[in-house]
Amino acid sequence: MDIQDVKNRFGIIGNSPLLNRAIDVAKQVAPTDISVLITGESGSGKEVFSHIIHQLSARKHGPFIAVNCGAIPEGTIDSELFGHEKGSFTGAHEARKGYFEVVNGGTIFLDEVAELPVGTQARLLRVLESGEYIRVGSSKVQKTDVRIVAATNVDVYSAVENGKFREDLYYRLNTVPLRIPSLRERKEDINLIFRKFIADFTDKYRSPSVQLTEDAQRLLTEYGWPGNVRQLKNVAEQIAVLEKDRNITSQTIKNYLPPEGKSNLPMRIPHGNKDDFSERDLLYKVLFDMKKDMVELKKLVVGIVNNGINSSTIDEHSPYINQLYQEIDQPRVEFPSSPTLTIHQPNHDNSDDINITEDVEEVEESLSLVDKESDLIKKALKKHKGKRKLAAQELGISERTLYRKIKDLNLN
């Protein structure tokens, strides 16, 4: 079977030399039992190559399973891969086979393998070296005959250097490296792939055919396609369904593309950075900001009580006053230049209202972070009538962290 036969069988489109090289490597390594590490950006088609390796191997009649390692919680990943015994943990009401036991004699595709916990990496290494594994909660060693094809969209070697991935597992998986080129590395294929997607979707939805102008074809080629083939397919489907004008220009395509170099995704804070904030650090920062605001507010009130609302008081505290108006989103009120402030108080001897001219002493507030933290937790629990889940959400911390703080601060 030559490269074109592989493309026809697995629906691969394109004639890029980098793509042809990747298919050739997959075709050559498939008949062996060597472990393969597939690298490439998200959406570039790594899972398709795992199917090529399985279907062209001697295990093609055996089972095949694809596992997204990044989608399985850390607490259950060992159970999913290796199985567990009844009663081995809370909720284990019966024994369960893991993927390595179910796929015995076949191929398992571990997508996003770099997301595996370090402990699970050690167990995976043992499977690769000896075919042995142990179910969670068991002491019995079991054997499996499984070929492992792994994939990742991160730089695994950098993860090794940062201690996030075992070096011995990296070299064991990387016996044959297979790199899938990104879409921007095979620009000559983009228009061909897009036309194929458009034809498929217009046929599927029974819509009129689509024609691309020259500027539209040029835009498709020049755009970076951070989502690779998956993003291109998504754009093609939207155009096939939504566009009434079937003569597609570059402006039409731009309506379906995010601004290049920008992202609407939430900001990602890298792990291991010395500037990272823990939950406790964030809480302390909030407390210090609140303390600062309270002190400024007290100074402002004392100044108004002592001197009235005059220009000197307004000028002295103008930054804080402006900030207050911005935070409550209200237009600023212009005060008269020198009004007199009169505070009315009830008096038992029916005396006239008096002007307060006494000096007001500022009371020093406790700066203990433990006291502040304890008060906030008490207020949150009182507000939500003792419901810890809602209180944790109000405080911006996990419920587990709240339980620990309640215990540490003796708030039970």
Short mmCIF file of N, CA, C and O in Angstrom, two decimals, residues 282-397:
data_model
loop_
_atom_site.label_atom_id
_atom_site.label_comp_id
_atom_site.label_asym_id
_atom_site.label_seq_id
_atom_site.Cartn_x
_atom_site.Cartn_y
_atom_site.Cartn_z
N LEU A 282 -4.35 35.28 47.72
CA LEU A 282 -5.41 36.11 47.16
C LEU A 282 -6.32 36.66 48.25
O LEU A 282 -6.74 37.82 48.21
N LEU A 283 -6.60 35.82 49.25
CA LEU A 283 -7.44 36.27 50.35
C LEU A 283 -6.76 37.38 51.14
O LEU A 283 -7.40 38.38 51.50
N TYR A 284 -5.47 37.21 51.40
CA TYR A 284 -4.74 38.25 52.12
C TYR A 284 -4.72 39.55 51.34
O TYR A 284 -4.85 40.65 51.91
N LYS A 285 -4.56 39.47 50.02
CA LYS A 285 -4.55 40.68 49.19
C LYS A 285 -5.88 41.41 49.29
O LYS A 285 -5.94 42.63 49.41
N VAL A 286 -6.98 40.64 49.25
CA VAL A 286 -8.30 41.25 49.38
C VAL A 286 -8.45 41.94 50.73
O VAL A 286 -8.97 43.06 50.85
N LEU A 287 -7.95 41.28 51.77
CA LEU A 287 -8.06 41.85 53.12
C LEU A 287 -7.25 43.14 53.24
O LEU A 287 -7.71 44.12 53.85
N PHE A 288 -6.05 43.16 52.69
CA PHE A 288 -5.24 44.37 52.76
C PHE A 288 -5.89 45.51 51.99
O PHE A 288 -5.87 46.67 52.42
N ASP A 289 -6.47 45.19 50.83
CA ASP A 289 -7.16 46.24 50.05
C ASP A 289 -8.35 46.79 50.83
O ASP A 289 -8.61 48.01 50.82
N MET A 290 -9.11 45.90 51.49
CA MET A 290 -10.24 46.34 52.30
C MET A 290 -9.77 47.23 53.45
O MET A 290 -10.40 48.25 53.77
N LYS A 291 -8.67 46.84 54.09
CA LYS A 291 -8.13 47.63 55.20
C LYS A 291 -7.75 49.03 54.73
O LYS A 291 -8.05 50.04 55.38
N LYS A 292 -7.09 49.09 53.57
CA LYS A 292 -6.67 50.39 53.03
C LYS A 292 -7.88 51.26 52.75
O LYS A 292 -7.89 52.46 53.07
N ASP A 293 -8.93 50.67 52.14
CA ASP A 293 -10.13 51.44 51.83
C ASP A 293 -10.81 51.95 53.10
O ASP A 293 -11.30 53.09 53.15
N MET A 294 -10.85 51.11 54.13
CA MET A 294 -11.48 51.52 55.39
C MET A 294 -10.73 52.68 56.04
O MET A 294 -11.34 53.62 56.56
N VAL A 295 -9.41 52.62 56.02
CA VAL A 295 -8.61 53.70 56.62
C VAL A 295 -8.84 55.01 55.87
O VAL A 295 -9.03 56.08 56.48
N GLU A 296 -8.85 54.95 54.53
CA GLU A 296 -9.09 56.15 53.74
C GLU A 296 -10.49 56.71 54.00
O GLU A 296 -10.68 57.93 54.08
N LEU A 297 -11.46 55.83 54.12
CA LEU A 297 -12.83 56.27 54.37
C LEU A 297 -12.95 56.95 55.74
O LEU A 297 -13.63 57.96 55.89
N LYS A 298 -12.27 56.39 56.74
CA LYS A 298 -12.30 56.99 58.08
C LYS A 298 -11.68 58.39 58.06
O LYS A 298 -12.21 59.32 58.68
N LYS A 299 -10.55 58.51 57.36
CA LYS A 299 -9.90 59.82 57.28
C LYS A 299 -10.82 60.84 56.62
O LYS A 299 -10.90 62.00 57.05
N LEU A 300 -11.54 60.43 55.58
CA LEU A 300 -12.45 61.32 54.88
C LEU A 300 -13.58 61.76 55.80
O LEU A 300 -13.94 62.95 55.87
N VAL A 301 -14.17 60.80 56.54
CA VAL A 301 -15.28 61.13 57.44
C VAL A 301 -14.82 62.06 58.56
O VAL A 301 -15.50 63.04 58.91
N VAL A 302 -13.64 61.76 59.14
CA VAL A 302 -13.10 62.61 60.21
C VAL A 302 -12.86 64.03 59.70
O VAL A 302 -13.16 65.02 60.36
N GLY A 303 -12.32 64.15 58.48
CA GLY A 303 -12.07 65.46 57.90
C GLY A 303 -13.35 66.24 57.70
O GLY A 303 -13.41 67.47 57.93
N ILE A 304 -14.42 65.54 57.25
CA ILE A 304 -15.70 66.23 57.03
C ILE A 304 -16.31 66.65 58.36
O ILE A 304 -16.84 67.76 58.50
N VAL A 305 -16.24 65.79 59.39
CA VAL A 305 -16.80 66.11 60.71
C VAL A 305 -16.08 67.30 61.32
O VAL A 305 -16.69 68.20 61.92
N ASN A 306 -14.75 67.34 61.20
CA ASN A 306 -13.97 68.41 61.82
C ASN A 306 -14.06 69.73 61.06
O ASN A 306 -14.20 70.80 61.66
N ASN A 307 -13.98 69.67 59.72
CA ASN A 307 -13.84 70.89 58.94
C ASN A 307 -15.02 71.18 58.02
O ASN A 307 -15.03 72.21 57.34
N GLY A 308 -15.99 70.23 57.95
CA GLY A 308 -17.09 70.41 57.02
C GLY A 308 -16.64 70.05 55.60
O GLY A 308 -15.48 69.73 55.35
N ILE A 309 -17.57 70.12 54.67
CA ILE A 309 -17.24 69.81 53.26
C ILE A 309 -16.73 71.09 52.61
O ILE A 309 -17.52 71.93 52.17
N ASN A 310 -15.44 71.25 52.60
CA ASN A 310 -14.85 72.43 51.97
C ASN A 310 -13.87 72.01 50.89
O ASN A 310 -13.59 70.82 50.70
N SER A 311 -13.36 72.98 50.18
CA SER A 311 -12.50 72.67 49.04
C SER A 311 -11.22 71.95 49.46
O SER A 311 -10.73 71.08 48.75
N SER A 312 -10.67 72.28 50.61
CA SER A 312 -9.42 71.63 51.04
C SER A 312 -9.66 70.15 51.33
O SER A 312 -8.83 69.29 50.99
N THR A 313 -10.81 69.83 51.94
CA THR A 313 -11.14 68.42 52.22
C THR A 313 -11.32 67.65 50.92
O THR A 313 -10.82 66.53 50.76
N ILE A 314 -12.03 68.26 49.96
CA ILE A 314 -12.27 67.60 48.67
C ILE A 314 -10.96 67.38 47.93
O ILE A 314 -10.70 66.31 47.38
N ASP A 315 -10.10 68.40 47.91
CA ASP A 315 -8.83 68.28 47.19
C ASP A 315 -7.92 67.23 47.82
O ASP A 315 -7.24 66.48 47.11
N GLU A 316 -7.91 67.20 49.16
CA GLU A 316 -7.03 66.27 49.86
C GLU A 316 -7.39 64.81 49.55
O GLU A 316 -6.52 63.96 49.43
N HIS A 317 -8.70 64.57 49.46
CA HIS A 317 -9.14 63.18 49.26
C HIS A 317 -9.72 62.95 47.86
O HIS A 317 -10.45 61.99 47.64
N SER A 318 -9.40 63.79 46.91
CA SER A 318 -10.00 63.69 45.58
C SER A 318 -9.71 62.36 44.88
O SER A 318 -10.61 61.81 44.23
N PRO A 319 -8.50 61.77 44.98
CA PRO A 319 -8.30 60.47 44.31
C PRO A 319 -9.24 59.40 44.83
O PRO A 319 -9.81 58.63 44.06
N TYR A 320 -9.43 59.37 46.16
CA TYR A 320 -10.28 58.35 46.74
C TYR A 320 -11.75 58.61 46.40
O TYR A 320 -12.51 57.68 46.12
N ILE A 321 -12.16 59.89 46.41
CA ILE A 321 -13.55 60.23 46.07
C ILE A 321 -13.85 59.85 44.62
O ILE A 321 -14.89 59.28 44.31
N ASN A 322 -12.91 60.16 43.72
CA ASN A 322 -13.10 59.79 42.31
C ASN A 322 -13.21 58.28 42.14
O ASN A 322 -14.01 57.77 41.36
N GLN A 323 -12.39 57.56 42.91
CA GLN A 323 -12.45 56.09 42.83
C GLN A 323 -13.79 55.57 43.29
O GLN A 323 -14.36 54.64 42.70
N LEU A 324 -14.34 56.16 44.35
CA LEU A 324 -15.64 55.73 44.84
C LEU A 324 -16.71 55.92 43.78
O LEU A 324 -17.56 55.04 43.55
N TYR A 325 -16.70 57.06 43.11
CA TYR A 325 -17.71 57.32 42.08
C TYR A 325 -17.56 56.37 40.89
O TYR A 325 -18.54 55.95 40.29
N GLN A 326 -16.31 56.03 40.55
CA GLN A 326 -16.10 55.09 39.45
C GLN A 326 -16.60 53.71 39.80
O GLN A 326 -17.18 53.00 38.98
N GLU A 327 -16.38 53.27 41.05
CA GLU A 327 -16.77 51.93 41.45
C GLU A 327 -18.28 51.76 41.51
O GLU A 327 -18.81 50.69 41.22
N ILE A 328 -19.01 52.81 41.89
CA ILE A 328 -20.47 52.69 41.96
C ILE A 328 -21.13 53.18 40.68
O ILE A 328 -22.36 53.18 40.57
N ASP A 329 -20.31 53.60 39.71
CA ASP A 329 -20.80 53.99 38.38
C ASP A 329 -21.86 55.09 38.47
O ASP A 329 -22.93 55.00 37.88
N GLN A 330 -21.55 56.14 39.24
CA GLN A 330 -22.47 57.26 39.39
C GLN A 330 -21.75 58.55 39.01
O GLN A 330 -20.53 58.68 39.21
N PRO A 331 -22.47 59.54 38.46
CA PRO A 331 -21.83 60.83 38.17
C PRO A 331 -21.42 61.54 39.44
O PRO A 331 -22.11 61.44 40.47
N ARG A 332 -20.29 62.20 39.38
CA ARG A 332 -19.80 62.88 40.57
C ARG A 332 -20.64 64.11 40.87
O ARG A 332 -21.01 64.86 39.99
N VAL A 333 -20.90 64.31 42.17
CA VAL A 333 -21.68 65.47 42.63
C VAL A 333 -20.71 66.59 43.00
O VAL A 333 -19.73 66.36 43.72
N GLU A 334 -20.96 67.79 42.49
CA GLU A 334 -20.13 68.94 42.84
C GLU A 334 -20.62 69.54 44.16
O GLU A 334 -21.79 69.91 44.30
N PHE A 335 -19.72 69.61 45.14
CA PHE A 335 -20.08 70.13 46.45
C PHE A 335 -19.91 71.65 46.48
O PHE A 335 -19.04 72.20 45.81
N PRO A 336 -20.71 72.35 47.28
CA PRO A 336 -20.48 73.78 47.48
C PRO A 336 -19.14 74.03 48.15
O PRO A 336 -18.60 73.16 48.80
N SER A 337 -18.63 75.23 47.96
CA SER A 337 -17.25 75.51 48.38
C SER A 337 -17.06 75.42 49.89
O SER A 337 -16.08 74.88 50.35
N SER A 338 -17.96 75.93 50.71
CA SER A 338 -17.71 75.90 52.16
C SER A 338 -19.02 75.76 52.93
O SER A 338 -19.46 76.70 53.59
N PRO A 339 -19.69 74.63 52.85
CA PRO A 339 -20.91 74.45 53.61
C PRO A 339 -20.60 74.13 55.07
O PRO A 339 -19.47 73.78 55.40
N THR A 340 -21.59 74.24 55.91
CA THR A 340 -21.43 73.89 57.32
C THR A 340 -22.16 72.58 57.57
O THR A 340 -23.33 72.43 57.19
N LEU A 341 -21.47 71.63 58.19
CA LEU A 341 -22.07 70.33 58.46
C LEU A 341 -22.66 70.33 59.86
O LEU A 341 -21.97 70.61 60.83
N THR A 342 -23.96 70.06 59.96
CA THR A 342 -24.64 69.99 61.25
C THR A 342 -25.17 68.58 61.44
O THR A 342 -25.87 68.05 60.58
N ILE A 343 -24.81 67.99 62.58
CA ILE A 343 -25.26 66.63 62.89
C ILE A 343 -26.31 66.73 63.97
O ILE A 343 -26.06 67.28 65.06
N HIS A 344 -27.51 66.21 63.73
CA HIS A 344 -28.61 66.26 64.68
C HIS A 344 -28.60 65.02 65.56
O HIS A 344 -28.52 63.90 65.05
N GLN A 345 -28.71 65.24 66.84
CA GLN A 345 -28.76 64.14 67.78
C GLN A 345 -29.94 64.34 68.73
O GLN A 345 -30.25 65.47 69.11
N PRO A 346 -30.60 63.26 69.12
CA PRO A 346 -31.69 63.38 70.09
C PRO A 346 -31.13 63.78 71.45
O PRO A 346 -30.06 63.31 71.84
N ASN A 347 -31.84 64.62 72.16
CA ASN A 347 -31.37 65.06 73.48
C ASN A 347 -32.54 65.01 74.45
O ASN A 347 -33.65 65.44 74.14
N HIS A 348 -32.32 64.42 75.63
CA HIS A 348 -33.39 64.20 76.60
C HIS A 348 -33.92 65.50 77.21
O HIS A 348 -35.05 65.56 77.68
N ASP A 349 -33.09 66.57 77.22
CA ASP A 349 -33.56 67.82 77.83
C ASP A 349 -34.09 68.80 76.79
O ASP A 349 -34.24 69.98 77.06
N ASN A 350 -34.43 68.22 75.57
CA ASN A 350 -35.05 69.03 74.52
C ASN A 350 -34.22 70.27 74.16
O ASN A 350 -34.75 71.31 73.84
N SER A 351 -32.92 70.17 74.28
CA SER A 351 -32.07 71.30 73.91
C SER A 351 -31.99 71.42 72.40
O SER A 351 -32.36 70.52 71.67
N ASP A 352 -31.50 72.58 71.94
CA ASP A 352 -31.40 72.82 70.51
C ASP A 352 -30.35 71.91 69.89
O ASP A 352 -29.48 71.35 70.57
N ASP A 353 -30.45 71.77 68.55
CA ASP A 353 -29.44 71.00 67.83
C ASP A 353 -28.08 71.67 68.01
O ASP A 353 -27.98 72.88 68.09
N ILE A 354 -27.06 70.87 68.07
CA ILE A 354 -25.72 71.40 68.32
C ILE A 354 -24.81 71.03 67.17
O ILE A 354 -25.05 70.07 66.44
N ASN A 355 -23.77 71.83 66.99
CA ASN A 355 -22.73 71.53 66.01
C ASN A 355 -21.66 70.69 66.67
O ASN A 355 -21.20 71.01 67.76
N ILE A 356 -21.26 69.65 66.00
CA ILE A 356 -20.21 68.78 66.54
C ILE A 356 -18.87 69.36 66.13
O ILE A 356 -18.55 69.46 64.95
N THR A 357 -18.10 69.74 67.12
CA THR A 357 -16.78 70.31 66.83
C THR A 357 -15.68 69.55 67.56
O THR A 357 -14.53 69.97 67.56
N GLU A 358 -16.08 68.44 68.24
CA GLU A 358 -15.08 67.70 69.01
C GLU A 358 -14.15 66.96 68.06
O GLU A 358 -14.52 66.57 66.97
N ASP A 359 -12.95 66.76 68.54
CA ASP A 359 -12.00 65.96 67.77
C ASP A 359 -12.44 64.49 67.81
O ASP A 359 -12.82 63.97 68.85
N VAL A 360 -12.38 63.86 66.67
CA VAL A 360 -12.74 62.44 66.59
C VAL A 360 -11.46 61.63 66.52
O VAL A 360 -10.64 61.83 65.64
N GLU A 361 -11.30 60.73 67.46
CA GLU A 361 -10.09 59.92 67.53
C GLU A 361 -10.24 58.68 66.65
O GLU A 361 -11.24 57.98 66.73
N GLU A 362 -9.28 58.44 65.80
CA GLU A 362 -9.32 57.26 64.93
C GLU A 362 -8.92 56.03 65.75
O GLU A 362 -7.88 56.00 66.38
N VAL A 363 -9.78 55.02 65.72
CA VAL A 363 -9.53 53.80 66.48
C VAL A 363 -8.69 52.87 65.63
O VAL A 363 -9.05 52.57 64.49
N GLU A 364 -7.58 52.45 66.17
CA GLU A 364 -6.70 51.55 65.43
C GLU A 364 -7.34 50.17 65.34
O GLU A 364 -7.73 49.57 66.34
N GLU A 365 -7.45 49.66 64.14
CA GLU A 365 -8.09 48.37 63.90
C GLU A 365 -7.04 47.26 63.94
O GLU A 365 -5.89 47.47 63.60
N SER A 366 -7.48 46.07 64.38
CA SER A 366 -6.57 44.93 64.44
C SER A 366 -6.07 44.57 63.05
O SER A 366 -6.83 44.53 62.09
N LEU A 367 -4.76 44.33 62.95
CA LEU A 367 -4.17 43.97 61.67
C LEU A 367 -3.93 42.47 61.56
O LEU A 367 -3.25 42.02 60.63
N SER A 368 -4.44 41.69 62.48
CA SER A 368 -4.22 40.24 62.47
C SER A 368 -4.93 39.62 61.27
O SER A 368 -6.14 39.72 61.11
N LEU A 369 -4.18 38.96 60.40
CA LEU A 369 -4.76 38.30 59.22
C LEU A 369 -5.63 37.13 59.63
O LEU A 369 -6.64 36.83 58.99
N VAL A 370 -5.24 36.44 60.72
CA VAL A 370 -6.03 35.31 61.20
C VAL A 370 -7.40 35.79 61.65
O VAL A 370 -8.43 35.18 61.34
N ASP A 371 -7.44 36.93 62.38
CA ASP A 371 -8.72 37.47 62.82
C ASP A 371 -9.57 37.88 61.63
O ASP A 371 -10.79 37.64 61.61
N LYS A 372 -8.96 38.53 60.65
CA LYS A 372 -9.71 38.95 59.46
C LYS A 372 -10.29 37.75 58.72
O LYS A 372 -11.44 37.73 58.31
N GLU A 373 -9.44 36.73 58.56
CA GLU A 373 -9.87 35.53 57.85
C GLU A 373 -11.01 34.85 58.61
O GLU A 373 -12.00 34.42 58.02
N SER A 374 -10.87 34.78 59.94
CA SER A 374 -11.90 34.16 60.77
C SER A 374 -13.22 34.93 60.67
O SER A 374 -14.29 34.33 60.53
N ASP A 375 -13.15 36.26 60.71
CA ASP A 375 -14.36 37.09 60.62
C ASP A 375 -15.06 36.90 59.28
O ASP A 375 -16.28 36.79 59.20
N LEU A 376 -14.28 36.87 58.19
CA LEU A 376 -14.87 36.69 56.86
C LEU A 376 -15.58 35.35 56.75
O LEU A 376 -16.68 35.25 56.19
N ILE A 377 -14.95 34.31 57.27
CA ILE A 377 -15.56 32.97 57.20
C ILE A 377 -16.84 32.93 58.02
O ILE A 377 -17.87 32.39 57.59
N LYS A 378 -16.81 33.55 59.22
CA LYS A 378 -18.02 33.58 60.06
C LYS A 378 -19.16 34.31 59.36
O LYS A 378 -20.31 33.87 59.37
N LYS A 379 -18.83 35.45 58.75
CA LYS A 379 -19.87 36.23 58.06
C LYS A 379 -20.45 35.46 56.88
O LYS A 379 -21.65 35.49 56.64
N ALA A 380 -19.58 34.77 56.15
CA ALA A 380 -20.06 34.00 54.99
C ALA A 380 -20.95 32.85 55.43
O ALA A 380 -22.00 32.59 54.82
N LEU A 381 -20.56 32.17 56.52
CA LEU A 381 -21.38 31.06 57.03
C LEU A 381 -22.72 31.57 57.55
O LEU A 381 -23.77 30.95 57.35
N LYS A 382 -22.68 32.73 58.23
CA LYS A 382 -23.93 33.31 58.76
C LYS A 382 -24.84 33.75 57.63
O LYS A 382 -26.06 33.53 57.67
N LYS A 383 -24.24 34.34 56.59
CA LYS A 383 -25.04 34.82 55.45
C LYS A 383 -25.76 33.68 54.77
O LYS A 383 -26.91 33.81 54.35
N HIS A 384 -25.09 32.54 54.65
CA HIS A 384 -25.67 31.40 53.94
C HIS A 384 -26.23 30.35 54.90
O HIS A 384 -26.40 29.19 54.53
N LYS A 385 -26.47 30.77 56.15
CA LYS A 385 -27.12 29.92 57.15
C LYS A 385 -26.40 28.58 57.34
O LYS A 385 -27.03 27.52 57.41
N GLY A 386 -25.08 28.64 57.42
CA GLY A 386 -24.28 27.46 57.71
C GLY A 386 -24.02 26.55 56.52
O GLY A 386 -23.36 25.52 56.66
N LYS A 387 -24.49 26.90 55.35
CA LYS A 387 -24.26 26.06 54.17
C LYS A 387 -22.85 26.32 53.65
O LYS A 387 -22.58 27.36 53.05
N ARG A 388 -21.98 25.35 53.88
CA ARG A 388 -20.55 25.56 53.60
C ARG A 388 -20.25 25.66 52.11
O ARG A 388 -19.32 26.35 51.71
N LYS A 389 -21.00 24.97 51.30
CA LYS A 389 -20.76 25.02 49.86
C LYS A 389 -20.98 26.44 49.33
O LYS A 389 -20.16 26.98 48.57
N LEU A 390 -22.10 27.05 49.75
CA LEU A 390 -22.40 28.41 49.31
C LEU A 390 -21.42 29.41 49.92
O LEU A 390 -21.03 30.39 49.27
N ALA A 391 -21.02 29.17 51.17
CA ALA A 391 -20.06 30.06 51.82
C ALA A 391 -18.71 30.02 51.10
O ALA A 391 -18.06 31.04 50.92
N ALA A 392 -18.30 28.82 50.69
CA ALA A 392 -17.03 28.68 49.97
C ALA A 392 -17.08 29.44 48.65
O ALA A 392 -16.11 30.10 48.25
N GLN A 393 -18.21 29.36 47.95
CA GLN A 393 -18.36 30.10 46.69
C GLN A 393 -18.30 31.60 46.93
O GLN A 393 -17.71 32.36 46.15
N GLU A 394 -18.91 32.07 48.01
CA GLU A 394 -18.90 33.49 48.35
C GLU A 394 -17.47 33.97 48.63
O GLU A 394 -17.09 35.07 48.23
N LEU A 395 -16.66 33.12 49.29
CA LEU A 395 -15.29 33.49 49.64
C LEU A 395 -14.32 33.29 48.49
O LEU A 395 -13.18 33.73 48.55
N GLY A 396 -14.75 32.59 47.44
CA GLY A 396 -13.88 32.36 46.29
C GLY A 396 -12.84 31.27 46.53
O GLY A 396 -11.77 31.30 45.93
N ILE A 397 -13.15 30.31 47.43
CA ILE A 397 -12.23 29.20 47.69
C ILE A 397 -13.00 27.90 47.52
O ILE A 397 -14.22 27.89 47.43
#
